[in-house]
Short mmCIF file of C-alpha atoms in Angstrom, two decimals:
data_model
loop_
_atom_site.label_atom_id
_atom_site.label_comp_id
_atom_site.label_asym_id
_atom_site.label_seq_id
_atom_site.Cartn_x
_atom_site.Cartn_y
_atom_site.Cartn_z
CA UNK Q 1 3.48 7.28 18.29
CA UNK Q 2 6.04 6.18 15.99
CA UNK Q 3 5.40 5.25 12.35
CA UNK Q 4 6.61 2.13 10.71
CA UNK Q 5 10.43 1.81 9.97
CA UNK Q 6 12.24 -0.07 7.55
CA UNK Q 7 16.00 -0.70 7.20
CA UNK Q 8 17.91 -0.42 5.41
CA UNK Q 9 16.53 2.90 2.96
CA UNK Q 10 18.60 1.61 -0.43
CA UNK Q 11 20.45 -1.72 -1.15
CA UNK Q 12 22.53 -2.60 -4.26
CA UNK Q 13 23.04 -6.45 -4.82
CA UNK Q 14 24.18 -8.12 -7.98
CA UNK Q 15 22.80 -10.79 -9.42
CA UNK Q 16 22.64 -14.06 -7.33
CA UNK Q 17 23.54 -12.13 -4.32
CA UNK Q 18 20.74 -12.60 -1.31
CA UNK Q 19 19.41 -9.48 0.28
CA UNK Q 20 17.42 -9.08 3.67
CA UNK Q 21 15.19 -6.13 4.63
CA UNK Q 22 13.46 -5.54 7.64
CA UNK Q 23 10.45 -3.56 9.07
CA UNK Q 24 9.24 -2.62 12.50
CA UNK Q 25 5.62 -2.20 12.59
CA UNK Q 26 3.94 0.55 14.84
CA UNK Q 27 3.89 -0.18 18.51
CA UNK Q 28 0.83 -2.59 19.52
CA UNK Q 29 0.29 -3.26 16.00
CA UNK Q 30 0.38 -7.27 15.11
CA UNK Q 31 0.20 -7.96 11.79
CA UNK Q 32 2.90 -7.01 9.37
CA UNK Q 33 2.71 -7.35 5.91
CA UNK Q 34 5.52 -6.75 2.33
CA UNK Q 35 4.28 -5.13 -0.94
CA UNK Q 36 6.94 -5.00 -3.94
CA UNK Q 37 6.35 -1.52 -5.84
CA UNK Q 38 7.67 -1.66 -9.64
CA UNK Q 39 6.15 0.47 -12.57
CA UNK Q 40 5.24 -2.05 -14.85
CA UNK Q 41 3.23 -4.06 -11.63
CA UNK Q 42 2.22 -1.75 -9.69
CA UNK Q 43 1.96 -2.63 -6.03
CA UNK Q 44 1.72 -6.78 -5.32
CA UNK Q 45 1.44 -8.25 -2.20
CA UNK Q 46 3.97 -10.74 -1.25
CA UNK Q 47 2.95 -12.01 2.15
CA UNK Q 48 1.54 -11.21 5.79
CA UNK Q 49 2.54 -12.04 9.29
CA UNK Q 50 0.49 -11.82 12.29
CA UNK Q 51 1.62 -13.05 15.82
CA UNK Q 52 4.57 -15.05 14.05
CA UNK Q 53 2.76 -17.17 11.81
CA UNK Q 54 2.08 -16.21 8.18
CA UNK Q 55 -1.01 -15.89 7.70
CA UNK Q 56 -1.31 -15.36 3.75
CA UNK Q 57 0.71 -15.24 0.74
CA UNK Q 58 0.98 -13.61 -2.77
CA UNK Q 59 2.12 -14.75 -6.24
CA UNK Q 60 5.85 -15.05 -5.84
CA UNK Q 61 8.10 -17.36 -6.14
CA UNK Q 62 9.78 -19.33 -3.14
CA UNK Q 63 12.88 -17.29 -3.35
CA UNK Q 64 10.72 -14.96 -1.17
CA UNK Q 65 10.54 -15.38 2.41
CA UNK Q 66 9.62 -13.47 5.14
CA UNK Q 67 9.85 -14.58 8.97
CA UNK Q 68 7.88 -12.39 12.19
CA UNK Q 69 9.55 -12.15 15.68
CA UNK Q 70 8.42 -12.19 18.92
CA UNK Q 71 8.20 -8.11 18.74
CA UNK Q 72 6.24 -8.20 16.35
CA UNK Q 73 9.16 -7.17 13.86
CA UNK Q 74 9.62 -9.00 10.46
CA UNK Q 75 12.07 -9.50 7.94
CA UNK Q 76 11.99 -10.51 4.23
CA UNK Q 77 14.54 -12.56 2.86
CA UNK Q 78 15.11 -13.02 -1.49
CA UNK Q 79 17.59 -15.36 -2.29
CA UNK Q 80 19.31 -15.71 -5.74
CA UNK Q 81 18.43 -12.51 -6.83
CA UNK Q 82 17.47 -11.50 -10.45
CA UNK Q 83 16.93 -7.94 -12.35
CA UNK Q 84 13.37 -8.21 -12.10
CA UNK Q 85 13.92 -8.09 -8.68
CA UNK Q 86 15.16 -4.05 -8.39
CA UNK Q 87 11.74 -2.68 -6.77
CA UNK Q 88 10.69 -0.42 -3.79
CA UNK Q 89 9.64 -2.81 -1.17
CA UNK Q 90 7.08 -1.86 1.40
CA UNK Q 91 6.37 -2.60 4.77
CA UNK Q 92 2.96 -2.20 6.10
CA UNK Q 93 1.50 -2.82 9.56
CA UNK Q 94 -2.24 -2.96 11.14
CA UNK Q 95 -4.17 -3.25 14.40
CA UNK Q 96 -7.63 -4.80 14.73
CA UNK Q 97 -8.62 -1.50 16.96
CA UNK Q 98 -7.84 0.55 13.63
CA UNK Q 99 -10.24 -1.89 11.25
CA UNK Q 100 -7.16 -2.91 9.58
CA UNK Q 101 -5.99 0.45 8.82
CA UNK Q 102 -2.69 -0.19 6.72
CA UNK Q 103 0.33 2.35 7.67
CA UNK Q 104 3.32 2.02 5.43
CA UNK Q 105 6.77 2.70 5.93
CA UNK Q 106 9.22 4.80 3.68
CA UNK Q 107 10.22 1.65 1.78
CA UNK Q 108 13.29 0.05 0.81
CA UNK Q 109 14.43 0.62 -2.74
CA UNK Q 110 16.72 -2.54 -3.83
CA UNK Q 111 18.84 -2.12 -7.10
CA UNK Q 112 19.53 -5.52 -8.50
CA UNK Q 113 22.80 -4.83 -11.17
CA UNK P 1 -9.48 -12.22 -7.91
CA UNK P 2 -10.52 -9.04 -7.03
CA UNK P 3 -9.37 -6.07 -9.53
CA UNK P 4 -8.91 -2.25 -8.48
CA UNK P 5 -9.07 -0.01 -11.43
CA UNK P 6 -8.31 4.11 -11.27
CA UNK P 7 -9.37 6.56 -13.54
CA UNK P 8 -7.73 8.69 -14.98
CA UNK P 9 -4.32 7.48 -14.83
CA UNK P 10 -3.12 11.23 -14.79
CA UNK P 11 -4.62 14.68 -14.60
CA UNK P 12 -3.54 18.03 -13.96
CA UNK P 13 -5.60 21.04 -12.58
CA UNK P 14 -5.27 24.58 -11.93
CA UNK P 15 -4.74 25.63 -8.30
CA UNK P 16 -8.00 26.01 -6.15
CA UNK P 17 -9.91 23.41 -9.19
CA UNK P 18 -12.01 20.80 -7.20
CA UNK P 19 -11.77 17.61 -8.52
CA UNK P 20 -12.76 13.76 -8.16
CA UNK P 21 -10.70 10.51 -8.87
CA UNK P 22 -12.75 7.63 -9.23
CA UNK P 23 -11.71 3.81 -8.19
CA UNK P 24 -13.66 0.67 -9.04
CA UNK P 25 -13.54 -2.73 -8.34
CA UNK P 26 -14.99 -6.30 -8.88
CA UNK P 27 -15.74 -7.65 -6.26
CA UNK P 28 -18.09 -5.83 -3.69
CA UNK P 29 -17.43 -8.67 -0.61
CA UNK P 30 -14.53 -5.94 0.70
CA UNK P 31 -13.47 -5.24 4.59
CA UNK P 32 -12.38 -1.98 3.59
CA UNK P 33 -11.38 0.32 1.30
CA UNK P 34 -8.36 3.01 1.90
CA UNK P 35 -7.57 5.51 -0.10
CA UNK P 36 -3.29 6.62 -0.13
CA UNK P 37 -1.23 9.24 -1.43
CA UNK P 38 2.24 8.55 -2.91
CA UNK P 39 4.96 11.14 -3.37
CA UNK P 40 7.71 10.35 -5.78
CA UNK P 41 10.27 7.81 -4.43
CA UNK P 42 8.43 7.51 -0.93
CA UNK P 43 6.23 5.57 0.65
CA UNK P 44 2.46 5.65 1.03
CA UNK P 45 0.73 7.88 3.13
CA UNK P 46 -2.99 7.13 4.40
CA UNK P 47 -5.24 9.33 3.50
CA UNK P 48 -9.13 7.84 4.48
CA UNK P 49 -10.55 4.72 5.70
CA UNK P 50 -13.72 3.85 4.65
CA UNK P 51 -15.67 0.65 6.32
CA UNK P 52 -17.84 -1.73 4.23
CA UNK P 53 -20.83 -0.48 6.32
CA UNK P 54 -19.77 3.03 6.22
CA UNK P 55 -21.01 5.57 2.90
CA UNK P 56 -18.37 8.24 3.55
CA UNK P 57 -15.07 9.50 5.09
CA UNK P 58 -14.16 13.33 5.61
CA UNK P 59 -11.08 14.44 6.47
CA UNK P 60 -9.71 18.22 5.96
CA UNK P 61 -10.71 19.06 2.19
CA UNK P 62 -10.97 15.67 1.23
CA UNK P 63 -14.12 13.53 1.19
CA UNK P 64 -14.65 9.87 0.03
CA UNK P 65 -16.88 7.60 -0.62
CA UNK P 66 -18.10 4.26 -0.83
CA UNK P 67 -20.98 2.42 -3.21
CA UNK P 68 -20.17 -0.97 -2.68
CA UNK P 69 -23.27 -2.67 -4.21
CA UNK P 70 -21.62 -0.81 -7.61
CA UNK P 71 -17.91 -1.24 -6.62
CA UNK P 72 -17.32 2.09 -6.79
CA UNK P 73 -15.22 4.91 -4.55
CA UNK P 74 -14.51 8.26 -5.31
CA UNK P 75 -12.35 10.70 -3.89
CA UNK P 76 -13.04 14.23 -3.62
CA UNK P 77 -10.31 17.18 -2.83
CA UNK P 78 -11.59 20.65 -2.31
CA UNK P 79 -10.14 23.75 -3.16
CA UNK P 80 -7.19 21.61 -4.85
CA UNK P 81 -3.18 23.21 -3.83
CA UNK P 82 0.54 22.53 -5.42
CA UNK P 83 1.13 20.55 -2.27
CA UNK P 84 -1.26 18.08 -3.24
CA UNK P 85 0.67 16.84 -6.15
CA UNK P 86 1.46 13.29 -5.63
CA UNK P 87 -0.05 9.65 -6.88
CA UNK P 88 -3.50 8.87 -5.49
CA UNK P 89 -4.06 5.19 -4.65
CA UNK P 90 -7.08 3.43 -4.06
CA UNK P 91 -7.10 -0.12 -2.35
CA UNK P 92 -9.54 -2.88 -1.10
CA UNK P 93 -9.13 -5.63 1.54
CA UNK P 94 -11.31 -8.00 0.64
CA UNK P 95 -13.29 -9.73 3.12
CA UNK P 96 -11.74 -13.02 4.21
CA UNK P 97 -8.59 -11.66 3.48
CA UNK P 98 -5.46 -9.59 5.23
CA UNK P 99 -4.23 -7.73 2.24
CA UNK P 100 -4.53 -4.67 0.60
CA UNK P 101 -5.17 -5.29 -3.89
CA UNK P 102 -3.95 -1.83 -5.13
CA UNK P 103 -5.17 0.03 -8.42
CA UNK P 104 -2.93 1.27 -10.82
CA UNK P 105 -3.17 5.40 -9.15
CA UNK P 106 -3.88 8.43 -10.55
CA UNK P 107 -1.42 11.04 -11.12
CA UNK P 108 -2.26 14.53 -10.02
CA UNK P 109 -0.60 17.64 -11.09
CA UNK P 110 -1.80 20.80 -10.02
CA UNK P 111 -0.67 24.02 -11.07
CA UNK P 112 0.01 27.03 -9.75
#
């Protein structure tokens, strides 16, 4: 079956410009959740959605948002962007038939300038 | 807060070297524990999932496994090749939670 996708692949924003990325999770699969990837932090979870409603949330700051659709398909939303920003953002989904397996898409690398 | 730490941070063998990276972490309440492989630039690639009740996870030349009373994983890759150059990362979902808490990954070069 189809892996997770994520559009789009590479975004460059400017300061104080708002960016939106989105991820469609493997067929079946419910729960969708958004890692940002830098090198100084490593991988940090930002938040997870499951059946529309998020269900947890990291350590970030409000301008982060993320919504889930009726597919099952999500989006994540920053607003007022900053440098620290410029990441690799993943997209992960899971299925309770896998034990919560996490499959990760290719990523979306956003250049903040 | 649960912690995921990965040693070493880099290491580079000669082709057909076995070798082990090692992953431990704090807080032995976990779901699961997956084990990923990064290649430069991409995203991550699941490798083995190992359940809280299981000990071990084969798969091809790789084998890991789970001591969660220590907080400890290990993952072993036989007969090591260039191809498996790439990041190694370990990860816990701790029980009660939905989310993945990553190490820091180990490095792997290996040489032809």
């Amino acid at each position: 079956k189809a892996g997770v996708t994520q559009t789009p692949r590479y975004l460059i924003k400017t300061r104080g410009q708002q960016v939106t990325l989105s991820c469609s999770p493997i067929s079946g699969h419910r729960s969708v959740s958004w890692y940002q990837q830098t090198p100084g932090q490593g991988l940090q979870f930002l938040f997870e959605y499951f059946s529309e409603t998020q269900r947890n949330k990291g350590n970030f700051p409000g301008r982060f948002s993320g919504r889930q659709f009726s597919n099952s398909r999500s989006e994540m939303n920053v607003s007022t962007l900053e440098l620290g920003d410029s990441a690799l953002y993943l997209c992960a989904s899971s299925g309770l038939a896998e034990y919560n397996e996490q499959f990760f898409g290719p990523g979306t690398r956003l250049t903040v300038l | 807060k649960q912690e995921v730490t990965q040693i070493p941070a880099a290491l580079s063998v000669p082709e057909g070297e076995n070798l082990v990276l090692n992953c431990s972490f704090t807080d032995s309440a976990i779901y699961n524990l997956q084990w990923f492989r990064q290649d430069p630039g991409k995203g991550l690639t699941s490798l083995l999932l190992i359940q809280s009740s299981q000990r071990e996870q084969t798969s091809g030349r790789l084998n890991a496994s789970l001591d969660k009373s220590s907080g400890r994983s290990t993952l072993y890759i036989a007969a090591s090749q260039p191809g498996d150059s790439a990041t190694y990362l370990c990860a816990v979902i701790s029980t009660g939670a939905n989310n993945l808490f990553f190490g820091t990954g180990t490095r792997l070069t290996v040489i032809p």
